Short mmCIF file of C-alpha atoms and ligand atoms in Angstrom, two decimals:
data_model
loop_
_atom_site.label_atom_id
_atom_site.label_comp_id
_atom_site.label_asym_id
_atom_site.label_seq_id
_atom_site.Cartn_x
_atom_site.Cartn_y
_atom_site.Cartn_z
CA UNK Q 2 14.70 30.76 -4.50
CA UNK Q 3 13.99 34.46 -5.53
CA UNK Q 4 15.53 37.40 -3.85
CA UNK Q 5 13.51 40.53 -4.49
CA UNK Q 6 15.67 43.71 -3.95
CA UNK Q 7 14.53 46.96 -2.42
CA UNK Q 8 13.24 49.30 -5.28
CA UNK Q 9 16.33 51.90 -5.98
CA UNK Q 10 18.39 48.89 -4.79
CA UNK Q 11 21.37 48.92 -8.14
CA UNK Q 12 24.63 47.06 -9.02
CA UNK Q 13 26.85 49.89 -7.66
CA UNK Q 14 25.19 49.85 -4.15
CA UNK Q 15 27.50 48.76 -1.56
CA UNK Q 16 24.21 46.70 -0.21
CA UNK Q 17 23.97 45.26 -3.26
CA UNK Q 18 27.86 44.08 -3.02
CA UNK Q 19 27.47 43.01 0.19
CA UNK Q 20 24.57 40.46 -0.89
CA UNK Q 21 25.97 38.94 -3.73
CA UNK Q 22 29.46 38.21 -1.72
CA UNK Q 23 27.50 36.49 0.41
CA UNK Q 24 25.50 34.32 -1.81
CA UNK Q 25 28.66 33.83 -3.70
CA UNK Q 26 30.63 32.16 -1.34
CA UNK Q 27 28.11 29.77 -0.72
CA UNK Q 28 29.18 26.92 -2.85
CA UNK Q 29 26.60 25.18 -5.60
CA UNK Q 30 24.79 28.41 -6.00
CA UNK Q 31 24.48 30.47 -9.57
CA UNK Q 32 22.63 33.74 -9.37
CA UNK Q 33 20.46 34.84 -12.22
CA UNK Q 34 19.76 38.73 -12.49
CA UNK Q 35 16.00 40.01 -13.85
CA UNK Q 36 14.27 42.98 -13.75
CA UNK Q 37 10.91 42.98 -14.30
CA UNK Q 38 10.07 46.58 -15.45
CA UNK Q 39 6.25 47.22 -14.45
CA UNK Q 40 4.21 50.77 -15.19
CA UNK Q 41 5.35 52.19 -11.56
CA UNK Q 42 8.80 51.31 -10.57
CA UNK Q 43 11.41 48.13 -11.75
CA UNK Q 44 11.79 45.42 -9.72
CA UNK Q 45 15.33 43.77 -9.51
CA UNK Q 46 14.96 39.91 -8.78
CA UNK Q 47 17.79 37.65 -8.09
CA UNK Q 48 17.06 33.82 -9.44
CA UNK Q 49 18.91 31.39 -7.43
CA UNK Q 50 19.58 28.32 -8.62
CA UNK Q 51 21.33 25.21 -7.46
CA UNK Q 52 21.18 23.81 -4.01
CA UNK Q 53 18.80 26.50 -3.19
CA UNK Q 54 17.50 24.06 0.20
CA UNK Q 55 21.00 25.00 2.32
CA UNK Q 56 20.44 28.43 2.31
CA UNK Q 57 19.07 30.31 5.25
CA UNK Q 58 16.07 32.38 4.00
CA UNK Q 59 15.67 34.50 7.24
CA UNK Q 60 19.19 35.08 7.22
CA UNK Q 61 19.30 36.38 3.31
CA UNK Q 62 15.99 38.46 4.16
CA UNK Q 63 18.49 40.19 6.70
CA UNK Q 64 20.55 41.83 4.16
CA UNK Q 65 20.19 45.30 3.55
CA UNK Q 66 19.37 45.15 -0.41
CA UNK Q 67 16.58 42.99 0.23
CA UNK Q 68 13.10 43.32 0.28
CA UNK Q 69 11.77 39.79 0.16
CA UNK Q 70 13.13 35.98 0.05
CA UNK Q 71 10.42 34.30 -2.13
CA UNK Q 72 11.11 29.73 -1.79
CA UNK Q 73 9.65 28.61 -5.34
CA UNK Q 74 8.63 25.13 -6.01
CA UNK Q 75 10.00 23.43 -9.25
CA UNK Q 76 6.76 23.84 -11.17
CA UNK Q 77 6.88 26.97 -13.44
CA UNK Q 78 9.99 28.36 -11.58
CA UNK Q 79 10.67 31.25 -13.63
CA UNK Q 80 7.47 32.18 -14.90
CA UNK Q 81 5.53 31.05 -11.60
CA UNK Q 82 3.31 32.98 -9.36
CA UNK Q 83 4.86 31.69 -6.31
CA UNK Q 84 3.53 32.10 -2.99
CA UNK Q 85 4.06 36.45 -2.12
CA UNK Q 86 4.86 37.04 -5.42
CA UNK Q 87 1.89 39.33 -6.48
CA UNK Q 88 3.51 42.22 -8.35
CA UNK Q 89 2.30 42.83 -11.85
CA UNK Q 90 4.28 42.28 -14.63
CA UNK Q 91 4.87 42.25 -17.78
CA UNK Q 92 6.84 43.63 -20.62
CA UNK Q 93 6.97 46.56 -23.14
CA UNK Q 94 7.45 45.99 -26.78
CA UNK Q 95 8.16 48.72 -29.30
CA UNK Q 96 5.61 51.31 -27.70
CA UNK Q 97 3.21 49.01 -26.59
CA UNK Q 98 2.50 47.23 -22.92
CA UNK Q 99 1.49 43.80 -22.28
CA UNK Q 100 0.58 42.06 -18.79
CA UNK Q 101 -2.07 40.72 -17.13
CA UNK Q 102 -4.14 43.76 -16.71
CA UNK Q 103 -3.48 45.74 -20.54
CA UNK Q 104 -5.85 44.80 -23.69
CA UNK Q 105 -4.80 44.04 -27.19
CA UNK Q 106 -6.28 42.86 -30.21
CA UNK Q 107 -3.95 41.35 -33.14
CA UNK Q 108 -6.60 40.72 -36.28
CA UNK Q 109 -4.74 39.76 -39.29
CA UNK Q 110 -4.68 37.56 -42.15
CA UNK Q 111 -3.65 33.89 -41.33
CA UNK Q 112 -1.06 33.57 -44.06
CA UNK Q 113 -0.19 36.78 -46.08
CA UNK Q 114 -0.58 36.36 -49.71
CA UNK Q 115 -0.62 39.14 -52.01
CA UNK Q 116 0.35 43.20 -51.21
CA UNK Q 117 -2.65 43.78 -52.41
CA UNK Q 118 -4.60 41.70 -49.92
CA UNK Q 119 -2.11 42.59 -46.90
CA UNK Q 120 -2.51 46.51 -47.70
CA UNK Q 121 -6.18 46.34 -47.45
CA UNK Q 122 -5.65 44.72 -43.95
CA UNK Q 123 -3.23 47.30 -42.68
CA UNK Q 124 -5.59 49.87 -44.12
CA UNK Q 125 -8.91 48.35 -42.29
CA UNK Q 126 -6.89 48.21 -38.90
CA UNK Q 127 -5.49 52.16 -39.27
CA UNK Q 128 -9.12 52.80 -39.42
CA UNK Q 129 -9.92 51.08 -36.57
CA UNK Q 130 -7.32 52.26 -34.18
CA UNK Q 131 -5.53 49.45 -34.32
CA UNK Q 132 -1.71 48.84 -33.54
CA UNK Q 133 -1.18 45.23 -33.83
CA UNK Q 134 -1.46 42.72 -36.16
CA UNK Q 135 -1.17 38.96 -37.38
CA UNK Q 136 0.91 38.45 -40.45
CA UNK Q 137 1.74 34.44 -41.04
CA UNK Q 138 4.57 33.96 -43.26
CA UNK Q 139 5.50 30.89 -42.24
CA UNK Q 140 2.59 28.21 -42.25
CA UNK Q 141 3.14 25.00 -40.71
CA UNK Q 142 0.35 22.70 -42.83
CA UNK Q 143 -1.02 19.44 -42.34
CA UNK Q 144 -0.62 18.35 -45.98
CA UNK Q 145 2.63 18.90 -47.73
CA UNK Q 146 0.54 19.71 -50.23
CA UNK Q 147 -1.25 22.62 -49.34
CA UNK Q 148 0.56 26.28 -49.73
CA UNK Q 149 3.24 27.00 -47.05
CA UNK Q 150 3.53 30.47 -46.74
CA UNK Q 151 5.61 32.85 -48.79
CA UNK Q 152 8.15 33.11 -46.52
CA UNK Q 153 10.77 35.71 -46.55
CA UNK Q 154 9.64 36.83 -49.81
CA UNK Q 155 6.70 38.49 -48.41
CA UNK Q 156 8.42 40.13 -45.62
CA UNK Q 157 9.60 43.54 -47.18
CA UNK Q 158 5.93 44.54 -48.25
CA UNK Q 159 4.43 43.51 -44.88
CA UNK Q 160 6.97 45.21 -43.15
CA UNK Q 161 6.68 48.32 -45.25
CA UNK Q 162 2.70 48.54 -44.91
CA UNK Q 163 2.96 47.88 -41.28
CA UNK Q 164 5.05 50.55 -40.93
CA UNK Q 165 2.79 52.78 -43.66
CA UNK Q 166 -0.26 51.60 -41.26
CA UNK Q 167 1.39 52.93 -37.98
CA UNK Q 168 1.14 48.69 -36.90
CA UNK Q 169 3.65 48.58 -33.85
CA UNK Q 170 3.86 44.67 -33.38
CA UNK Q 171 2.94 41.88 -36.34
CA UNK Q 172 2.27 38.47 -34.77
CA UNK Q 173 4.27 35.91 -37.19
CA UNK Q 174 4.68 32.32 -36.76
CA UNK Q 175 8.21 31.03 -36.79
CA UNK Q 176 8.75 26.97 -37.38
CA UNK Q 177 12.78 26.82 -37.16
CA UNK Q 178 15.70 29.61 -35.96
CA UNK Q 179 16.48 30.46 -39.61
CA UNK Q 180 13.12 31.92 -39.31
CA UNK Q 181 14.01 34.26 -36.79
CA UNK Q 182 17.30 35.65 -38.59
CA UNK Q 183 15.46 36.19 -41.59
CA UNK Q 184 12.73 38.36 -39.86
CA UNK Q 185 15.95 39.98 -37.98
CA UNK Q 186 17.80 40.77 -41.59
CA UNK Q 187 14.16 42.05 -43.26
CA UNK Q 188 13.19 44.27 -40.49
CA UNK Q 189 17.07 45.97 -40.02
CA UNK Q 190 16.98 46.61 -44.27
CA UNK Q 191 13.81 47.93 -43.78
CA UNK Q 192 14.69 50.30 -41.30
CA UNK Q 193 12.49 48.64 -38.56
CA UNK Q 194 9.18 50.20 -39.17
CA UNK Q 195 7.07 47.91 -37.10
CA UNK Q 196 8.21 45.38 -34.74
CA UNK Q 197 7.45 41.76 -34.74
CA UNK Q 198 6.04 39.14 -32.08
CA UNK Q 199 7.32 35.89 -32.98
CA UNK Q 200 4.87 32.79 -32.59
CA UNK Q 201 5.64 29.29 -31.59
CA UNK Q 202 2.56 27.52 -33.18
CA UNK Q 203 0.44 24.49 -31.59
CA UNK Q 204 2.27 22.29 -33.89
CA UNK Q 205 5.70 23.43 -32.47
CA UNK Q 206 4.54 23.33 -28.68
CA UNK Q 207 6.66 20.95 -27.93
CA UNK Q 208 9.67 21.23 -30.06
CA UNK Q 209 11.88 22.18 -27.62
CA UNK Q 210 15.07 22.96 -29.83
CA UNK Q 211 12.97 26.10 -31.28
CA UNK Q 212 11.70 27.09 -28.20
CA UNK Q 213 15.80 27.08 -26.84
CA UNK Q 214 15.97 29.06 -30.00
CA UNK Q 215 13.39 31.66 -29.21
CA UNK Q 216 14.78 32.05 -26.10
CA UNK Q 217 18.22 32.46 -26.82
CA UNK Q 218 17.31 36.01 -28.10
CA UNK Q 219 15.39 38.84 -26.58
CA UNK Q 220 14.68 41.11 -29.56
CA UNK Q 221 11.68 39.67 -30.45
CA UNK Q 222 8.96 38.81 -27.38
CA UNK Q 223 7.40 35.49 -27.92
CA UNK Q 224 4.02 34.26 -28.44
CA UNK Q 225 3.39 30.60 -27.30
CA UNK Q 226 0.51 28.37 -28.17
CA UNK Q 227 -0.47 26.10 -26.20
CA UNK Q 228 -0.06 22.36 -27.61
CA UNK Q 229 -3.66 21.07 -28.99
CA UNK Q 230 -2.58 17.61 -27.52
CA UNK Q 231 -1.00 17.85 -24.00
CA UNK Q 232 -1.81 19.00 -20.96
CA UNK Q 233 -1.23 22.91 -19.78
CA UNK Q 234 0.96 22.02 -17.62
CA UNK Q 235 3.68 20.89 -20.29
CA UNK Q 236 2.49 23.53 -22.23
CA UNK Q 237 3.54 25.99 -19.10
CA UNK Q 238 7.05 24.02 -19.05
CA UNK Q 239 7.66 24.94 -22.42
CA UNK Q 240 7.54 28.28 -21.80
CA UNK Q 241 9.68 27.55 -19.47
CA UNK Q 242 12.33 26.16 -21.45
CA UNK Q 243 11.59 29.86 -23.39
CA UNK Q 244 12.47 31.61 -20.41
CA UNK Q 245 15.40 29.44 -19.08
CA UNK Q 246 16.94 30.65 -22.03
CA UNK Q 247 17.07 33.95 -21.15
CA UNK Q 248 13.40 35.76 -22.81
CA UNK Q 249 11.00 35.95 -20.35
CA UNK Q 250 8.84 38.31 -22.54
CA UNK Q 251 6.37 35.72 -23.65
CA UNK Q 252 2.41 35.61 -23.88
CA UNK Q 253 0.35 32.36 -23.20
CA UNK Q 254 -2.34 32.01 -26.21
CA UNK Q 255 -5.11 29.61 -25.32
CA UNK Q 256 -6.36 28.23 -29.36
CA UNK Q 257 -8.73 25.13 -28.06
CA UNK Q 258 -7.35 21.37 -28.04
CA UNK Q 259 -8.13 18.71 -29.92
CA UNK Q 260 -10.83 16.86 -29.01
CA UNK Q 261 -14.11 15.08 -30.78
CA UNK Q 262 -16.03 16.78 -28.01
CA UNK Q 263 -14.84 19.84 -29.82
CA UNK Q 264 -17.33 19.30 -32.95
CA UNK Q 265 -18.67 21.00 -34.45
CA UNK Q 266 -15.62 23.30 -33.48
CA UNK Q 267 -12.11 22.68 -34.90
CA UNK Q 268 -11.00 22.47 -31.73
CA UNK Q 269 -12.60 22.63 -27.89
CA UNK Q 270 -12.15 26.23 -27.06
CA UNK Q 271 -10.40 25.57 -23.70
CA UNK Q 272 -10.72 29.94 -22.75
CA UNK Q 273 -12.40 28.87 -19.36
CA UNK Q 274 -8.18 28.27 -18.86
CA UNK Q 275 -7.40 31.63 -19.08
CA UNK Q 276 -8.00 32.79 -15.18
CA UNK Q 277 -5.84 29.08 -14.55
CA UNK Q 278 -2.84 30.18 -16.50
CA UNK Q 279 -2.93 34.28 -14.37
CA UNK Q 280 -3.28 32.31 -11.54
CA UNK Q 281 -0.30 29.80 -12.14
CA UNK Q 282 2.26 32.18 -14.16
CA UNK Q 283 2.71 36.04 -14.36
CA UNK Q 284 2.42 35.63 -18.00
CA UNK Q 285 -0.02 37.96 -20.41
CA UNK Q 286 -2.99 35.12 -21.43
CA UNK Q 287 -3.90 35.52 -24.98
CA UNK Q 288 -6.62 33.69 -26.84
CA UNK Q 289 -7.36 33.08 -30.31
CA UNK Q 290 -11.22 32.06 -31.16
CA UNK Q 291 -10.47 31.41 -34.95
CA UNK Q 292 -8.44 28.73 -34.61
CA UNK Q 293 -10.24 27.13 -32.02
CA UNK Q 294 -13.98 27.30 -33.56
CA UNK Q 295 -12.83 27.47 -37.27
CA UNK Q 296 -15.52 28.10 -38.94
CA UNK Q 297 -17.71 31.10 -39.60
CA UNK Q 298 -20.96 29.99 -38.03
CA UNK Q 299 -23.56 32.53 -37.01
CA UNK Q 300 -25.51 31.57 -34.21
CA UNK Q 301 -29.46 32.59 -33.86
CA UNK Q 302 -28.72 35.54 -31.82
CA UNK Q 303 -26.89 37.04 -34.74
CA UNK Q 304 -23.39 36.92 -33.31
CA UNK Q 305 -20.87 34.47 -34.95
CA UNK Q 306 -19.30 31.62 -33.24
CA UNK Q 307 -16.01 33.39 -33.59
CA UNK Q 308 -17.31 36.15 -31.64
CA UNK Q 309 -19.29 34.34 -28.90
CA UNK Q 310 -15.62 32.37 -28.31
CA UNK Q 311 -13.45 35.40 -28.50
CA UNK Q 312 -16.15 36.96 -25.47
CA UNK Q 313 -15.17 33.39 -23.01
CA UNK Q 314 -12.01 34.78 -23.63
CA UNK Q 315 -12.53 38.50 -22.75
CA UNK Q 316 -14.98 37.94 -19.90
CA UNK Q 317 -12.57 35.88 -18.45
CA UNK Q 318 -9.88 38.16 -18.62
CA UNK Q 319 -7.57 37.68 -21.50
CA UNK Q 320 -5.03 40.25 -22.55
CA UNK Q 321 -4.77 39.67 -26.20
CA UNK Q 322 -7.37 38.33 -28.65
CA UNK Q 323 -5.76 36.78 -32.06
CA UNK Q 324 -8.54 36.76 -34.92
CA UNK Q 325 -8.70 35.74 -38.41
CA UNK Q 326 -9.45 38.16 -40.85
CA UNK Q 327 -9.02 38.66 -44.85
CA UNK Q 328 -10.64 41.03 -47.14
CA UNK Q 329 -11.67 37.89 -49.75
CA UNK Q 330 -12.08 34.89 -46.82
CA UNK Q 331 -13.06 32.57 -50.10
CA UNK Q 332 -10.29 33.51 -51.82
CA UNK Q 333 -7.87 33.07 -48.64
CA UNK Q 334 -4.71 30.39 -49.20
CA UNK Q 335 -5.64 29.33 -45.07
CA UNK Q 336 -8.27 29.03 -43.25
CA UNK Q 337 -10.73 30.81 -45.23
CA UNK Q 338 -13.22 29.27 -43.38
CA UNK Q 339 -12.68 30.97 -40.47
CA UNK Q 340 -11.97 34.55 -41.63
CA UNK Q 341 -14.09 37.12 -40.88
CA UNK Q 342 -14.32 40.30 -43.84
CA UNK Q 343 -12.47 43.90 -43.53
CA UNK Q 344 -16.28 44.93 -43.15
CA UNK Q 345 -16.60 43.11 -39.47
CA UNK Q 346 -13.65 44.26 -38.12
CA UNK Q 347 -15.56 46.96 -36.31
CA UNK Q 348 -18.44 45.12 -34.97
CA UNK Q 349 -15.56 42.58 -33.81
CA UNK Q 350 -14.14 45.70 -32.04
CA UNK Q 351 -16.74 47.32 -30.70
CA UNK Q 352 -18.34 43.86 -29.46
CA UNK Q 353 -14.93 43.36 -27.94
CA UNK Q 354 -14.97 46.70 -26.12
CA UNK Q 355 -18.66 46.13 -24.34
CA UNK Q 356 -17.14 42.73 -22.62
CA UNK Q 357 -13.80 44.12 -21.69
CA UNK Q 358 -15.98 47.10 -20.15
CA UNK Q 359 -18.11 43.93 -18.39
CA UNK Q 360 -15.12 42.24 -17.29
CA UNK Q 361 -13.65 45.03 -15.57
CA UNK Q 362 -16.99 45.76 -13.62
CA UNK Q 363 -17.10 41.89 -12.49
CA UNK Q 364 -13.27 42.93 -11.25
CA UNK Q 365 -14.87 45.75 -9.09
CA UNK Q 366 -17.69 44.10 -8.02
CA UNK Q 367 -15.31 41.31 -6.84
CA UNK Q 368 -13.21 42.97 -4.79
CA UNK Q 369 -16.46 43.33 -2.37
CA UNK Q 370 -17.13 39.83 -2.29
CA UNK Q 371 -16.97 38.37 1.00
CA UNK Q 372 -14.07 35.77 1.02
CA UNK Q 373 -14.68 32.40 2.91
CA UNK Q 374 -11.85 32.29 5.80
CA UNK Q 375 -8.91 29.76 4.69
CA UNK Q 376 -10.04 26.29 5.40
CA UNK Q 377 -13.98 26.45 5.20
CA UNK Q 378 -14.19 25.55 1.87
CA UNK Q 379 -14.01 22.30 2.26
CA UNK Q 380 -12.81 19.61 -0.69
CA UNK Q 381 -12.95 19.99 -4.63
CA UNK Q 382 -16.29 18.25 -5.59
CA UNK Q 383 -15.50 14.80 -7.60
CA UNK Q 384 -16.85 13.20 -10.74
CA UNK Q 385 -19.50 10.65 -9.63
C1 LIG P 16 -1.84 30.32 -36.66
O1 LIG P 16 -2.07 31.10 -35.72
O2 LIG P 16 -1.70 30.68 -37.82
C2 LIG P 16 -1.78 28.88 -36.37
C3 LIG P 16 -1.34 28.01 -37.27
O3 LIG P 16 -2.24 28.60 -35.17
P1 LIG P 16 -2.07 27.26 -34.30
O4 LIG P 16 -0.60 27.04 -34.16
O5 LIG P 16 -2.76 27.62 -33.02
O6 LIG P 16 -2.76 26.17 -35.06
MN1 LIG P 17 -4.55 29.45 -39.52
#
């Protein structure tokens, strides 16, 4: 069960006092505090948890601190979009916003691997406006023999130039929580130029000891990948586990699945998922079109592959767009393939910027659509 308070409602408030003595001497019952801090006003949320069926909802609602009693199922219970709960959300991060309705794009290098290479980046995404990034330093690869990321020897320099670059927010994959202490101990001796938005890759989807990790701490906000073999939904409970842990600052990245239906794509770009995850959670949707096409295809209209995937993802909504990018892509330690050059970083944009435009039209245009009363619609169509 949530409790939403009345806005202005705080801990000193004698209404406040009087509503948690009452939940408190019901017995079985733990209350969770959470404000969710949106661009108008906070809201203050109370997570109950226990034997949450006893309580009288009605009889809660009558309290003078509250605003509204919202009953939550199990599924996605702190991340869900339960029934009245409509309020945007979302979180700020080191001068930036992200929710379901803000716009960002991180374009980046897969896996860092000279200063050189990771200045000319920076420099590329300065000149485009640009405040985030994507910065691996940590590469979980399929062959133990292919290059694993510098690790926490490239972290000073990238730091640094991010900061140099006026970069606000570097995406970078973590694999295990020594990870996240060393990002911690670089960015405090480096005086904490830029900020960093720690990734739990496909690979990791499931691990749940690193998600527990992740979100055991709340200085970093946490970008999840969904799991290239299992279904959303236990992707969605593994943010979950991120949240139950106490970070709630988290963005959903769609990056395809695996799938032979997916050639000639690495992976099936699955971005038709990203209204599905706004309408089940509250959570930012990013996607990221390298990884799930993987190549650098150009298709007859002129546009590349990459592009044409990235715009599912836009026209559909998405808040964040991940994208490959390196100033040599044949010289690249990962996924060269898939890299676009410095050079197309601001078609990429621009293209970018004509479907978010689109997408907020179709918004507008929506809101005049005539809305079939509740129970006309009649069944889901099946398979035949
Ligand atoms: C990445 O973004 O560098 C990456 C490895 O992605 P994924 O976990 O989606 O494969
Ligand atoms: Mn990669």
């Amino acid at each position: 069960m949530i409790i939403i308070l009345k806005s202005g409602v705080g801990e000193s408030d004698p209404e406040y006092h009087s509503l948690i003595g009452y939940l408190e001497a019901k017995p079985g019952i733990e209350v969770r505090r959470h404000q969710e801090h949106g661009a108008q006003e906070t809201i203050t949320e109370l997570y109950l948890i226990g034997d949450t069926a006893a309580l009288d909802a009605d009889e809660i609602a009558g309290e003078p601190a509250v605003e509204r009693v919202v009953r939550v199922s199990d599924r996605y219970r702190l991340l869900g979009r339960h029934r009245g709960q409509l309020e945007p959300t979302g979180f700020d991060y080191n001068g930036l916003h992200f929710g379901q309705d803000t716009f960002h794009l991180f374009a980046g290098l897969c896996a860092v691997d000279n200063p050189a290479n990771t200045e000319r980046m920076m420099a590329a995404l300065r000149e485009q406006g640009l405040q985030a990034t994507r910065m691996g330093a940590y590469k979980p690869r399929t062959s133990p023999y292919d290059f694993q990321g510098h690790g926490a020897e490239c972290l000073p320099y990238v730091f640094e130039l991010a900061g140099k670059y006026g970069i606000r927010v570097v995406a970078m994959e973590v694999t295990e929580a020594r990870h996240l202490e060393e990002i911690a101990t670089e960015l405090d001796r480096a005086g904490s130029p830029t900020g960093v938005m720690v990734q739990v890759g496909t690979r990791n989807a499931q691990n749940f000891e690193l998600l527990k990790e992740v979100g055991a701490q709340t200085r970093f906000p946490v970008l999840y990948k969904r799991g290239f073999g299992i279904t959303l939904e236990e992707s969605l409970n593994a943010c979950e586990y991120i949240a139950a842990s106490g970070n709630r600052n988290i963005v959903f990245c769609l990056r395809g699945v695996k799938s032979h239906m997916g050639a000639p794509h690495r992976n099936l770009v699955d971005f038709a998922h990203v209204p599905v995850v706004k309408r089940l959670t509250r959570l930012p949707v990013c996607v990221d079109p390298s990884h799930s096409v993987g190549n650098r295809e150009r298709a007859p209209d002129g546009l590349l592959e990459v592009q044409h995937a990235a715009a599912q993802g836009v026209i559909a909504g998405a808040n964040m767009v991940l994208a490959d990018f390196h100033p040599e892509p044949e010289r690249a330690l990962v996924d060269g393939p898939q890299a676009l050059h410095l050079e197309e970083l601001p078609y990429f944009r621009q293209d970018l910027a004509i479907i978010e435009e689109a997408y907020r039209r179709r918004v507008q245009l929506a809101a005049d659509m005539p809305r079939p009363r509740p129970g006309t619609e009649g069944p889901p169509p099946r398979d035949t």
